[in-house]
XYZ file of C-alpha atoms in Angstrom:
672
model
C -28.719 19.866 -11.498
C -27.817 16.599 -13.207
C -30.484 14.660 -11.296
C -33.273 17.236 -11.289
C -32.377 19.778 -13.956
C -34.735 20.385 -16.868
C -33.224 23.524 -18.386
C -31.252 23.203 -21.659
C -28.075 24.581 -20.110
C -28.023 22.198 -17.156
C -25.655 19.171 -17.396
C -27.034 15.981 -18.896
C -23.740 14.091 -19.287
C -21.706 12.643 -16.425
C -18.145 11.261 -16.680
C -16.991 9.184 -13.715
C -14.500 6.584 -12.530
C -15.447 3.008 -11.693
C -16.236 4.137 -8.127
C -19.721 4.809 -9.463
C -20.412 1.066 -9.332
C -20.711 1.319 -5.536
C -24.347 2.384 -5.858
C -24.259 6.178 -5.592
C -27.657 7.669 -6.450
C -27.233 9.812 -9.546
C -30.847 9.798 -10.657
C -32.243 8.420 -13.880
C -29.931 7.560 -16.782
C -31.155 6.689 -20.254
C -27.832 5.452 -21.622
C -24.429 4.424 -20.404
C -20.963 3.969 -21.942
C -18.208 1.843 -20.408
C -14.735 2.747 -21.680
C -13.351 -0.759 -21.045
C -14.568 -4.236 -20.149
C -14.996 -4.528 -16.348
C -12.952 -7.098 -14.408
C -15.808 -9.526 -13.759
C -19.524 -10.095 -14.231
C -20.427 -8.622 -10.839
C -18.599 -5.377 -11.719
C -20.333 -5.265 -15.105
C -23.825 -5.631 -13.644
C -23.133 -3.017 -10.967
C -21.950 -0.479 -13.521
C -24.696 -0.905 -16.098
C -27.158 -0.941 -13.214
C -26.683 2.834 -12.912
C -28.957 3.217 -15.978
C -32.617 2.345 -16.465
C -33.637 2.598 -12.836
C -36.891 4.443 -13.501
C -38.548 2.245 -16.116
C -36.086 -0.616 -16.595
C -35.045 0.475 -20.086
C -31.584 1.746 -20.993
C -28.947 1.552 -23.700
C -25.555 0.262 -22.482
C -22.470 0.233 -24.697
C -19.088 -1.268 -23.756
C -15.891 -0.430 -25.617
C -13.258 -3.179 -25.690
C -9.695 -1.910 -25.409
C -6.928 -3.708 -27.296
C -5.823 -5.829 -24.338
C -6.266 -9.611 -23.881
C -8.942 -9.289 -21.169
C -11.179 -6.995 -23.208
C -10.640 -8.859 -26.469
C -11.609 -12.148 -24.828
C -15.072 -10.833 -23.967
C -15.329 -8.974 -27.264
C -15.122 -12.395 -28.943
C -17.636 -13.932 -26.500
C -19.724 -11.094 -24.983
C -22.381 -13.370 -23.472
C -19.868 -14.597 -20.898
C -19.821 -11.056 -19.500
C -23.445 -10.077 -20.163
C -25.007 -13.309 -18.857
C -22.131 -14.987 -17.016
C -22.196 -16.620 -13.589
C -21.847 -14.326 -10.567
C -19.508 -15.755 -7.940
C -20.588 -14.857 -4.401
C -17.922 -13.512 -2.048
C -16.566 -15.684 0.718
C -15.340 -15.002 4.238
C -12.447 -16.752 5.943
C -13.186 -16.217 9.620
C -9.756 -17.340 10.839
C -7.965 -14.485 9.042
C -6.188 -12.832 11.963
C -6.127 -9.344 10.423
C -9.905 -9.467 9.975
C -10.829 -11.033 13.281
C -8.524 -8.827 15.399
C -10.344 -5.719 14.140
C -13.672 -7.321 14.939
C -12.377 -8.120 18.439
C -11.343 -4.487 18.972
C -14.801 -3.314 17.905
C -16.374 -5.905 20.228
C -14.275 -4.616 23.142
C -15.352 -1.067 22.356
C -19.004 -2.158 22.293
C -18.608 -3.802 25.719
C -16.957 -0.632 27.017
C -19.738 1.618 25.743
C -22.347 -0.746 27.203
C -21.030 -0.034 30.716
C -22.519 3.455 30.437
C -20.060 6.115 29.358
C -20.166 9.880 29.380
C -20.735 11.427 25.963
C -17.180 12.758 25.866
C -15.491 9.426 26.722
C -14.609 9.091 23.049
C -13.843 12.592 21.735
C -15.435 13.573 18.462
C -12.224 14.959 16.974
C -8.565 13.999 17.144
C -7.295 17.098 18.996
C -8.231 16.046 22.553
C -7.048 12.504 21.817
C -3.609 13.751 20.763
C -3.496 16.091 23.755
C -4.142 13.134 26.058
C -1.447 11.015 24.403
C 1.112 13.817 24.644
C 0.351 14.542 28.303
C -0.143 10.881 29.265
C -3.588 11.576 30.746
C -4.577 8.059 31.777
C -8.240 8.909 32.437
C -8.853 10.084 28.884
C -9.141 8.301 25.542
C -7.419 6.077 24.444
C -6.007 5.183 27.869
C -9.441 4.788 29.488
C -10.410 2.299 26.770
C -7.094 0.433 27.076
C -7.510 0.190 30.864
C -10.995 -1.302 30.419
C -9.654 -3.887 27.950
C -6.832 -4.889 30.315
C -9.245 -5.287 33.210
C -11.772 -7.398 31.306
C -9.651 -9.086 28.633
C -10.265 -12.760 29.409
C -14.075 -12.535 29.969
C -14.409 -10.510 26.764
C -12.358 -13.087 24.865
C -14.697 -15.854 26.048
C -17.742 -13.827 25.041
C -16.236 -13.067 21.646
C -15.369 -16.721 20.986
C -18.931 -17.754 21.879
C -20.235 -15.638 18.985
C -18.541 -17.915 16.455
C -19.795 -21.279 17.753
C -16.655 -23.288 17.099
C -15.655 -21.603 13.801
C -12.374 -20.271 15.185
C -9.363 -22.571 15.343
C -7.159 -22.935 18.417
C -4.359 -21.100 16.565
C -6.681 -18.145 15.861
C -7.840 -18.042 19.477
C -4.229 -17.955 20.672
C -3.410 -15.157 18.211
C -6.354 -13.118 19.538
C -5.349 -13.804 23.131
C -1.828 -12.500 22.427
C -3.298 -9.515 20.567
C -5.567 -8.389 23.383
C -2.967 -9.042 26.117
C -0.046 -7.618 24.105
C 2.060 -10.757 24.496
C 2.810 -11.716 20.878
C 5.674 -10.777 18.582
C 3.347 -8.486 16.626
C 1.850 -5.271 17.990
C -1.066 -5.861 20.318
C -4.163 -3.698 20.612
C -2.553 -1.163 22.973
C 0.679 -0.815 21.018
C -1.084 -0.576 17.649
C -3.331 2.218 18.859
C -0.896 4.255 20.946
C 2.056 3.988 18.562
C 0.114 5.471 15.654
C -1.341 8.240 17.824
C 2.156 9.046 19.063
C 3.286 9.449 15.437
C 0.413 11.894 14.934
C 1.572 13.855 17.993
C 5.061 14.152 16.491
C 3.561 15.311 13.200
C 1.428 17.939 14.939
C 4.381 19.195 16.980
C 6.319 19.534 13.735
C 3.613 21.776 12.303
C 3.611 23.922 15.438
C 7.399 24.246 15.394
C 7.430 25.392 11.767
C 4.588 27.860 12.397
C 6.494 29.408 15.328
C 9.694 29.646 13.274
C 7.851 31.438 10.479
C 6.229 33.813 12.970
C 9.655 34.853 14.311
C 10.972 35.269 10.775
C 7.925 37.324 9.854
C 8.403 39.614 12.865
C 11.982 40.288 11.726
C 10.854 41.061 8.164
C 8.158 43.489 9.314
C 10.807 45.587 11.082
C 12.895 45.943 7.910
C 12.473 48.705 5.276
C 9.526 47.878 3.021
C 11.225 47.575 -0.363
C 9.781 45.400 -3.129
C 11.892 42.325 -2.268
C 10.974 42.475 1.419
C 7.256 42.863 0.686
C 7.394 39.870 -1.652
C 9.140 37.743 0.982
C 6.612 38.814 3.642
C 3.821 37.697 1.332
C 5.418 34.299 0.704
C 6.174 33.696 4.391
C 2.596 34.595 5.323
C 1.315 32.211 2.672
C 3.506 29.332 3.880
C 2.555 29.959 7.520
C -1.137 30.111 6.675
C -0.847 26.811 4.804
C 0.763 25.117 7.811
C -1.918 26.527 10.092
C -4.602 25.171 7.780
C -2.988 21.700 7.828
C -2.762 21.840 11.627
C -6.461 22.710 11.890
C -7.352 19.853 9.576
C -5.296 17.362 11.591
C -6.833 18.491 14.898
C -10.323 18.422 13.409
C -10.105 14.921 11.966
C -12.910 12.663 13.214
C -11.567 10.278 15.866
C -13.636 7.281 14.727
C -12.626 7.901 11.114
C -9.017 7.758 12.262
C -9.602 4.374 13.901
C -11.122 2.900 10.750
C -8.523 4.431 8.423
C -5.724 2.989 10.538
C -7.300 -0.475 10.573
C -7.887 -0.498 14.327
C -11.605 -1.199 13.916
C -13.295 -2.795 10.859
C -13.158 -1.089 7.491
C -14.300 -2.030 3.988
C -10.910 -3.474 3.088
C -7.522 -4.378 4.475
C -5.837 -0.974 4.795
C -2.165 -1.112 3.929
C 0.123 1.325 5.666
C -0.594 4.418 3.621
C 1.177 7.579 2.527
C -0.543 10.919 3.026
C -0.539 13.828 0.587
C -1.362 17.171 2.161
C -2.254 19.468 -0.706
C -2.618 23.194 -0.077
C -4.334 25.292 -2.730
C -3.852 29.010 -2.130
C -5.583 31.938 -3.764
C -5.544 35.675 -3.252
C -8.674 37.189 -1.760
C -10.479 39.715 -3.936
C -11.282 42.078 -1.061
C -8.993 42.274 1.961
C -9.827 44.149 5.160
C -7.017 45.886 7.055
C -5.081 43.365 9.129
C -6.571 40.453 7.194
C -4.479 37.837 5.358
C -4.207 38.360 1.612
C -4.477 34.640 0.861
C -6.936 31.931 1.774
C -5.943 28.269 1.797
C -7.870 25.175 0.844
C -6.374 22.019 2.349
C -7.027 18.628 0.790
C -5.785 15.389 2.281
C -5.417 12.205 0.277
C -4.149 8.869 1.496
C -2.843 6.274 -0.933
C -1.837 2.703 -0.115
C 1.922 2.296 0.110
C 1.979 0.054 -2.985
C 0.515 2.876 -5.103
C 2.155 5.817 -3.320
C 5.686 4.548 -3.944
C 5.094 5.534 -7.602
C 2.429 8.233 -7.383
C 3.466 10.384 -4.409
C 7.136 10.923 -5.155
C 9.111 14.126 -5.861
C 8.091 16.191 -8.908
C 5.356 13.721 -9.801
C 1.843 15.066 -10.421
C -1.218 13.888 -8.528
C -4.675 14.295 -10.032
C -7.846 14.485 -7.925
C -10.949 16.642 -7.610
C -10.379 18.372 -10.940
C -6.922 19.560 -9.877
C -3.336 18.627 -10.571
C -0.607 19.284 -8.043
C 3.116 18.566 -8.098
C 4.767 16.906 -5.100
C 7.083 19.645 -3.827
C 8.119 18.501 -0.355
C 8.738 15.230 1.475
C 8.288 15.046 5.245
C 11.784 14.375 6.643
C 10.734 14.779 10.286
C 7.997 12.144 10.435
C 10.396 9.770 8.697
C 14.120 10.479 9.088
C 16.916 9.999 6.566
C 18.657 6.648 6.988
C 21.948 5.123 5.838
C 21.626 1.673 4.244
C 23.915 -0.901 2.680
C 22.732 -3.399 0.047
C 24.123 -6.722 -1.093
C 24.758 -6.807 -4.859
C 23.839 -10.523 -5.050
C 21.031 -11.286 -2.588
C 18.141 -9.287 -1.119
C 19.834 -8.693 2.226
C 20.122 -5.049 3.319
C 20.512 -3.327 6.640
C 20.508 0.117 8.139
C 23.677 1.381 9.812
C 24.306 4.447 11.941
C 28.106 4.604 11.704
C 30.923 2.996 9.751
C 30.002 -0.470 8.465
C 33.224 -2.501 8.597
C 31.717 -5.843 7.565
C 33.802 -7.196 4.679
C 31.208 -9.501 3.129
C 27.437 -9.944 3.003
C 26.259 -11.510 6.283
C 23.674 -13.533 4.377
C 25.356 -14.813 1.198
C 29.038 -13.890 1.737
C 29.461 -11.634 -1.307
C 32.701 -9.600 -0.808
C 31.281 -6.703 -2.879
C 29.073 -5.925 0.111
C 31.892 -3.674 1.387
C 32.050 -1.605 -1.836
C 31.283 2.080 -1.239
C 28.739 2.052 -4.070
C 26.530 -0.339 -2.087
C 25.919 2.271 0.638
C 23.215 4.884 0.128
C 20.651 7.164 1.800
C 17.032 6.051 2.109
C 13.819 7.494 3.526
C 10.650 5.622 4.391
C 7.848 7.371 2.523
C 5.076 8.428 4.903
C 3.940 11.940 4.029
C 4.404 14.443 1.214
C 3.181 17.961 0.569
C 2.119 20.015 -2.421
C 1.685 23.795 -2.373
C -0.057 25.096 -5.498
C -1.840 28.248 -6.588
C -5.512 27.912 -7.408
C -4.925 28.900 -11.047
C -2.066 26.440 -11.635
C -3.916 23.543 -10.020
C -6.989 23.619 -12.240
C -7.253 21.039 -15.020
C -8.575 22.817 -18.071
C -10.729 21.476 -20.897
C -8.087 22.347 -23.494
C -5.902 19.361 -22.656
C -6.340 16.023 -20.945
C -2.686 15.058 -21.207
C -1.136 13.921 -17.959
C 2.501 14.146 -17.003
C 3.549 10.495 -16.794
C 6.820 9.524 -15.163
C 8.340 6.074 -14.969
C 10.541 4.841 -12.153
C 13.005 2.069 -11.444
C 11.461 0.040 -8.632
C 12.467 -3.211 -7.027
C 10.797 -5.385 -4.413
C 13.317 -7.022 -2.098
C 12.302 -9.851 0.202
C 14.599 -10.638 3.094
C 14.045 -13.988 4.789
C 15.653 -14.699 8.118
C 16.614 -18.397 8.093
C 15.481 -18.641 11.720
C 11.927 -17.736 10.664
C 11.430 -20.557 8.153
C 9.369 -23.684 8.640
C 7.783 -26.053 8.181
C 9.252 -27.064 4.802
C 8.338 -29.989 2.582
C 9.579 -31.621 -0.599
C 8.505 -34.429 -2.893
C 10.905 -37.361 -2.610
C 11.930 -37.540 -6.267
C 15.119 -36.935 -8.198
C 13.157 -36.516 -11.440
C 10.613 -34.025 -10.094
C 12.288 -31.728 -7.540
C 9.509 -29.705 -5.963
C 9.102 -28.184 -2.526
C 7.588 -25.361 -0.514
C 8.033 -23.802 2.899
C 6.227 -21.458 5.235
C 8.000 -18.209 6.121
C 6.600 -16.933 9.388
C 8.092 -13.468 9.089
C 9.560 -12.102 5.875
C 10.521 -8.461 5.359
C 9.282 -6.963 2.101
C 10.959 -3.742 1.035
C 9.854 -1.989 -2.158
C 12.259 0.759 -3.225
C 11.853 3.566 -5.741
C 15.327 4.271 -7.155
C 14.245 7.320 -9.172
C 13.246 7.920 -12.751
C 14.383 5.780 -15.632
C 17.439 7.332 -17.177
C 21.105 7.103 -17.937
C 23.649 6.960 -15.169
C 25.998 4.761 -13.222
C 24.554 1.302 -12.762
C 24.481 -0.448 -9.393
C 23.759 -4.101 -8.716
C 21.276 -4.894 -5.939
C 19.898 -8.406 -5.394
C 21.302 -9.503 -8.747
C 19.707 -6.684 -10.805
C 21.966 -4.131 -12.510
C 20.090 -0.832 -12.882
C 20.748 2.890 -13.218
C 19.610 4.243 -9.856
C 19.493 8.054 -10.107
C 17.492 8.686 -6.928
C 15.838 11.953 -5.863
C 17.333 15.264 -4.705
C 15.970 16.916 -1.541
C 16.964 19.368 1.136
C 17.908 17.149 4.065
C 16.535 19.707 6.551
C 13.092 20.614 5.160
C 12.536 17.990 2.442
C 11.948 20.505 -0.351
C 12.335 18.878 -3.769
C 15.225 20.259 -5.824
C 14.806 21.073 -9.512
C 18.184 19.664 -10.535
C 21.927 19.905 -10.109
C 22.202 23.058 -12.226
C 19.427 25.025 -10.518
C 19.617 27.072 -7.338
C 18.541 25.405 -4.127
C 14.939 25.601 -2.944
C 13.934 25.624 0.721
C 10.849 26.155 2.802
C 10.867 29.489 4.637
C 10.721 27.524 7.888
C 14.064 25.867 6.948
C 16.540 27.801 9.088
C 19.659 26.015 7.812
C 18.731 26.376 4.160
C 17.895 30.052 4.598
C 21.208 30.812 6.296
C 23.340 28.858 3.777
C 21.234 28.697 0.597
C 24.096 27.532 -1.650
C 25.793 25.032 0.654
C 25.951 21.603 -1.013
C 25.810 20.024 2.444
C 22.128 21.034 2.571
C 21.193 18.455 -0.048
C 20.984 14.700 -0.379
C 21.522 14.186 -4.102
C 20.690 10.503 -4.481
C 17.880 9.583 -2.128
C 15.922 6.345 -2.462
C 12.351 6.150 -1.160
C 10.932 2.932 0.200
C 8.015 1.214 1.868
C 8.434 -1.772 4.127
C 6.283 -4.336 5.863
C 6.728 -7.746 7.442
C 4.306 -10.539 6.718
C 3.925 -14.267 6.328
C 4.732 -15.960 3.024
C 4.864 -19.251 1.193
C 8.043 -19.892 -0.793
C 7.865 -22.393 -3.648
C 10.699 -23.936 -5.645
C 9.845 -25.031 -9.179
C 12.739 -26.246 -11.361
C 11.004 -25.132 -14.544
C 11.509 -21.534 -13.390
C 15.290 -21.834 -13.195
C 15.693 -20.831 -16.838
C 14.870 -17.233 -17.628
C 12.179 -16.581 -20.231
C 9.890 -19.476 -19.238
C 6.814 -17.221 -19.237
C 4.201 -19.823 -20.080
C 4.886 -22.288 -17.250
C 5.387 -19.423 -14.805
C 2.173 -17.555 -15.675
C 0.175 -20.770 -15.974
C 1.271 -22.020 -12.552
C 0.578 -18.645 -10.906
C -2.912 -18.541 -12.400
C -3.615 -22.140 -11.307
C -2.390 -21.398 -7.773
C -4.643 -18.328 -7.536
C -7.601 -20.337 -8.848
C -7.046 -22.991 -6.176
C -6.790 -20.359 -3.427
C -10.058 -18.784 -4.526
C -11.791 -22.176 -4.431
C -10.185 -23.110 -1.109
C -11.188 -19.926 0.727
C -14.518 -19.409 -1.031
C -13.918 -16.018 -2.611
C -11.399 -13.460 -3.843
C -8.102 -13.411 -1.972
C -6.508 -10.418 -3.680
C -4.426 -9.601 -0.602
C -2.434 -12.778 -1.323
C 0.035 -11.697 -4.006
C 2.724 -13.408 -6.022
C 6.245 -12.369 -6.926
C 9.285 -14.119 -8.351
C 12.816 -13.530 -7.186
C 16.179 -15.207 -7.366
C 19.000 -15.973 -4.954
C 22.635 -16.849 -5.624
C 23.650 -20.493 -5.319
C 26.561 -20.906 -2.898
C 29.966 -21.496 -4.519
C 28.471 -21.024 -7.973
C 27.781 -18.288 -10.543
C 24.219 -19.519 -11.100
C 21.023 -18.290 -9.443
C 17.939 -20.150 -8.300
C 14.486 -18.667 -8.932
C 11.615 -18.913 -6.482
C 7.923 -18.156 -6.473
C 6.792 -16.247 -3.401
C 3.139 -16.170 -2.359
C 2.904 -13.451 0.275
C 0.275 -11.697 2.322
C 0.215 -7.981 1.497
C -1.434 -7.170 4.837
C 1.324 -6.310 7.349
C 1.682 -9.087 9.874
C -0.362 -11.493 7.757
C -4.027 -12.422 7.893
C -3.622 -16.090 8.811
C -4.581 -17.413 5.376
C -1.106 -18.784 4.627
C -0.627 -20.143 8.119
C -3.827 -22.129 7.605
C -2.443 -23.494 4.334
C 0.674 -24.865 6.027
C -1.026 -27.038 8.639
C 0.230 -29.997 6.583
C 1.540 -30.507 3.029
C -1.824 -32.018 2.107
C -3.573 -28.684 2.732
C -1.671 -27.051 -0.112
C -2.084 -30.214 -2.185
C -5.836 -29.718 -1.745
C -5.477 -26.229 -3.272
C -3.758 -27.773 -6.303
C -6.414 -30.494 -6.528
C -9.298 -27.996 -6.488
C -7.668 -26.014 -9.305
C -6.912 -29.198 -11.272
C -10.497 -30.445 -11.030
C -11.953 -27.069 -12.034
C -9.692 -26.835 -15.111
C -10.234 -30.414 -16.282
C -14.016 -30.176 -15.859
C -14.363 -26.749 -17.497
C -16.453 -26.560 -20.674
C -13.622 -24.730 -22.472
C -11.953 -28.150 -22.799
C -14.504 -28.888 -25.526
C -13.574 -25.774 -27.524
C -10.565 -26.327 -29.759
C -9.641 -22.640 -29.941
C -9.554 -22.099 -26.156
C -6.712 -23.011 -23.834
C -8.404 -21.565 -20.759
C -11.261 -19.212 -19.951
C -12.627 -16.983 -17.185
C -14.678 -19.874 -15.802
C -11.457 -21.626 -14.853
C -7.908 -20.273 -15.238
C -8.188 -16.680 -16.436
C -8.512 -13.779 -14.021
C -8.526 -10.034 -14.561
C -5.515 -9.441 -12.303
C -3.447 -11.715 -14.568
C -4.695 -10.236 -17.831
C -1.262 -8.766 -18.581
C 0.063 -12.318 -18.959
C -3.013 -13.942 -20.471
C -1.409 -14.540 -23.852
C 1.165 -16.792 -22.160
C -1.251 -18.489 -19.731
C -2.178 -22.026 -20.751
C -4.724 -24.355 -19.170
C -2.989 -27.326 -20.813
C 0.366 -26.377 -19.269
C -1.181 -25.725 -15.855
C -3.025 -29.070 -15.867
C 0.190 -30.871 -16.794
C 2.200 -29.171 -14.017
C -0.419 -29.736 -11.318
C -0.889 -33.309 -12.495
C 2.815 -34.008 -11.887
C 2.523 -32.642 -8.338
C -0.705 -34.536 -7.568
C 0.755 -37.803 -8.881
C 3.433 -37.538 -6.179
C 1.189 -36.111 -3.439
C 1.781 -39.120 -1.177
C 5.571 -38.756 -1.280
C 6.138 -35.591 0.755
C 8.762 -35.455 3.484
C 9.681 -32.773 5.990
C 13.009 -30.982 5.408
C 14.886 -28.092 6.987
C 14.619 -25.721 3.995
C 13.804 -25.928 0.306
C 17.264 -24.472 -0.322
C 18.526 -27.993 0.410
C 16.662 -29.463 -2.591
C 19.076 -30.480 -5.336
C 18.148 -29.214 -8.813
C 20.045 -30.291 -11.932
């Protein structure tokens, strides 16, 4: 109706998210309003390009919000309207990219041998059946067998496509990937392990459905008073919802699953995601005898782990498709409850199954490691559920207010000393500077619950109130609070038998996501003192500029964090800058940077030359611009980002670029 409608009552106004910039055909627009300044010129042109397609004429208006990024272009709009478009670049030796291309290549070679139409099932159900039964002649085992039998010839054919573009290190990584010989999951393990998790999830649905059926049979035999009829209705509704989720899982497209899981190429690097299964139920208006009174609509949303750790947590609301649903249940079967102990001083933590009798932190030696307050219950967030009535889920026009909740989160990075190297430092007592490659660091982001008052606990040097979440440990149903009665799913046998037993609940549960990846750890003495925002933000921006120039495009999967570690036999702490790859296992970008110290020096030199040659040097009121140092992802710190400071810091490093030496670890660098 929006595209073709001509009647007065048909819609002529469309409100949309920035996804519209992807080129969806919405017909002819005469005018367009942007509610904020887009991140870059390419985004701006894509968005305003939705209007004026028929005759080339349109009115486009952009509102600048009161944030540094928007205000910058409000003062100089031509930089956005007529600015330079930077083409994207491709780094072919990124292992996470090239391994997916290799898998797709292997699948192409397999298909080219002449397969039956059903060799790759259309939906996930027969695939999961094959994995559960171990049917080696069906997918994915038939594909895996073909890869094993033709691995080396296919590798040679794949390498020939790139005509010398791939390095020897990349070729070795791909060889280990296809043969399953490396420390990271190979093709077979990556594919089968995830499918096995889906089998466990499906079996969980079936188990709950059977339990509810037995409970329903018992209820039907009881006298039909009002309470029993109400319980029958609720049990039927819960069972129907589980059946709907089971049908959706079985009916998922098999090739979609492979792309979503990052097995074959996708539009982006998929992080390990968290799934929301949202069931919207509504009563049928006319019900035939023997028919269910409710129908269920099942929606499935997957959010990257970095976003889900805040968005898909207990009692939080999720907004999509014109509906709002509250997270009411966490899957405690797909991801089990775990006991963890944290060091109050450093980022070391470990899971334990019994009594932990260690008296001090194995990493830094802190004796408070043994304190009972440092032990807690955690759950790795993988899947959550929401069960909402159709009426309650609808977002009305009377209010656009959203229920915002804020959480205490902390990213912990645990570095095994055995996985560090090479490391380099500048030979200088006046300018202590060094960096090292971390082959395998564990990144663990934890949601400690909502901001609020409560007992404070120190973890990795940060003292915070960590209230956690309250769940049923058997079914994962979210609890309203300490004063309310317990809530349980009807399939929860333990909770139904002992509904008031405190042993049913875990009162202070922390949720986390975890991945291992490669990283670059940098020591800068200027960061030792807290509150040095300008040198910190300026150096980060300069580093990101150099990476973009080095790799020929955006490298948003390379992210930056700061953290501190205790100094041995001292009360002081040393701060570090960590450049890490957010793609689990790493893409190879950072490994390429650490071929020699001069490779990273080249990154600094590229950034230095861009900043010193930028035209904003001639403008007295500008200490940086979007042609050089500024970037949208750093807009929150733009007011404390200085080109002058960044040039000075990089200049000091470049002046000593010929004085690098190899060391064991940057922890050995002395800083006064």
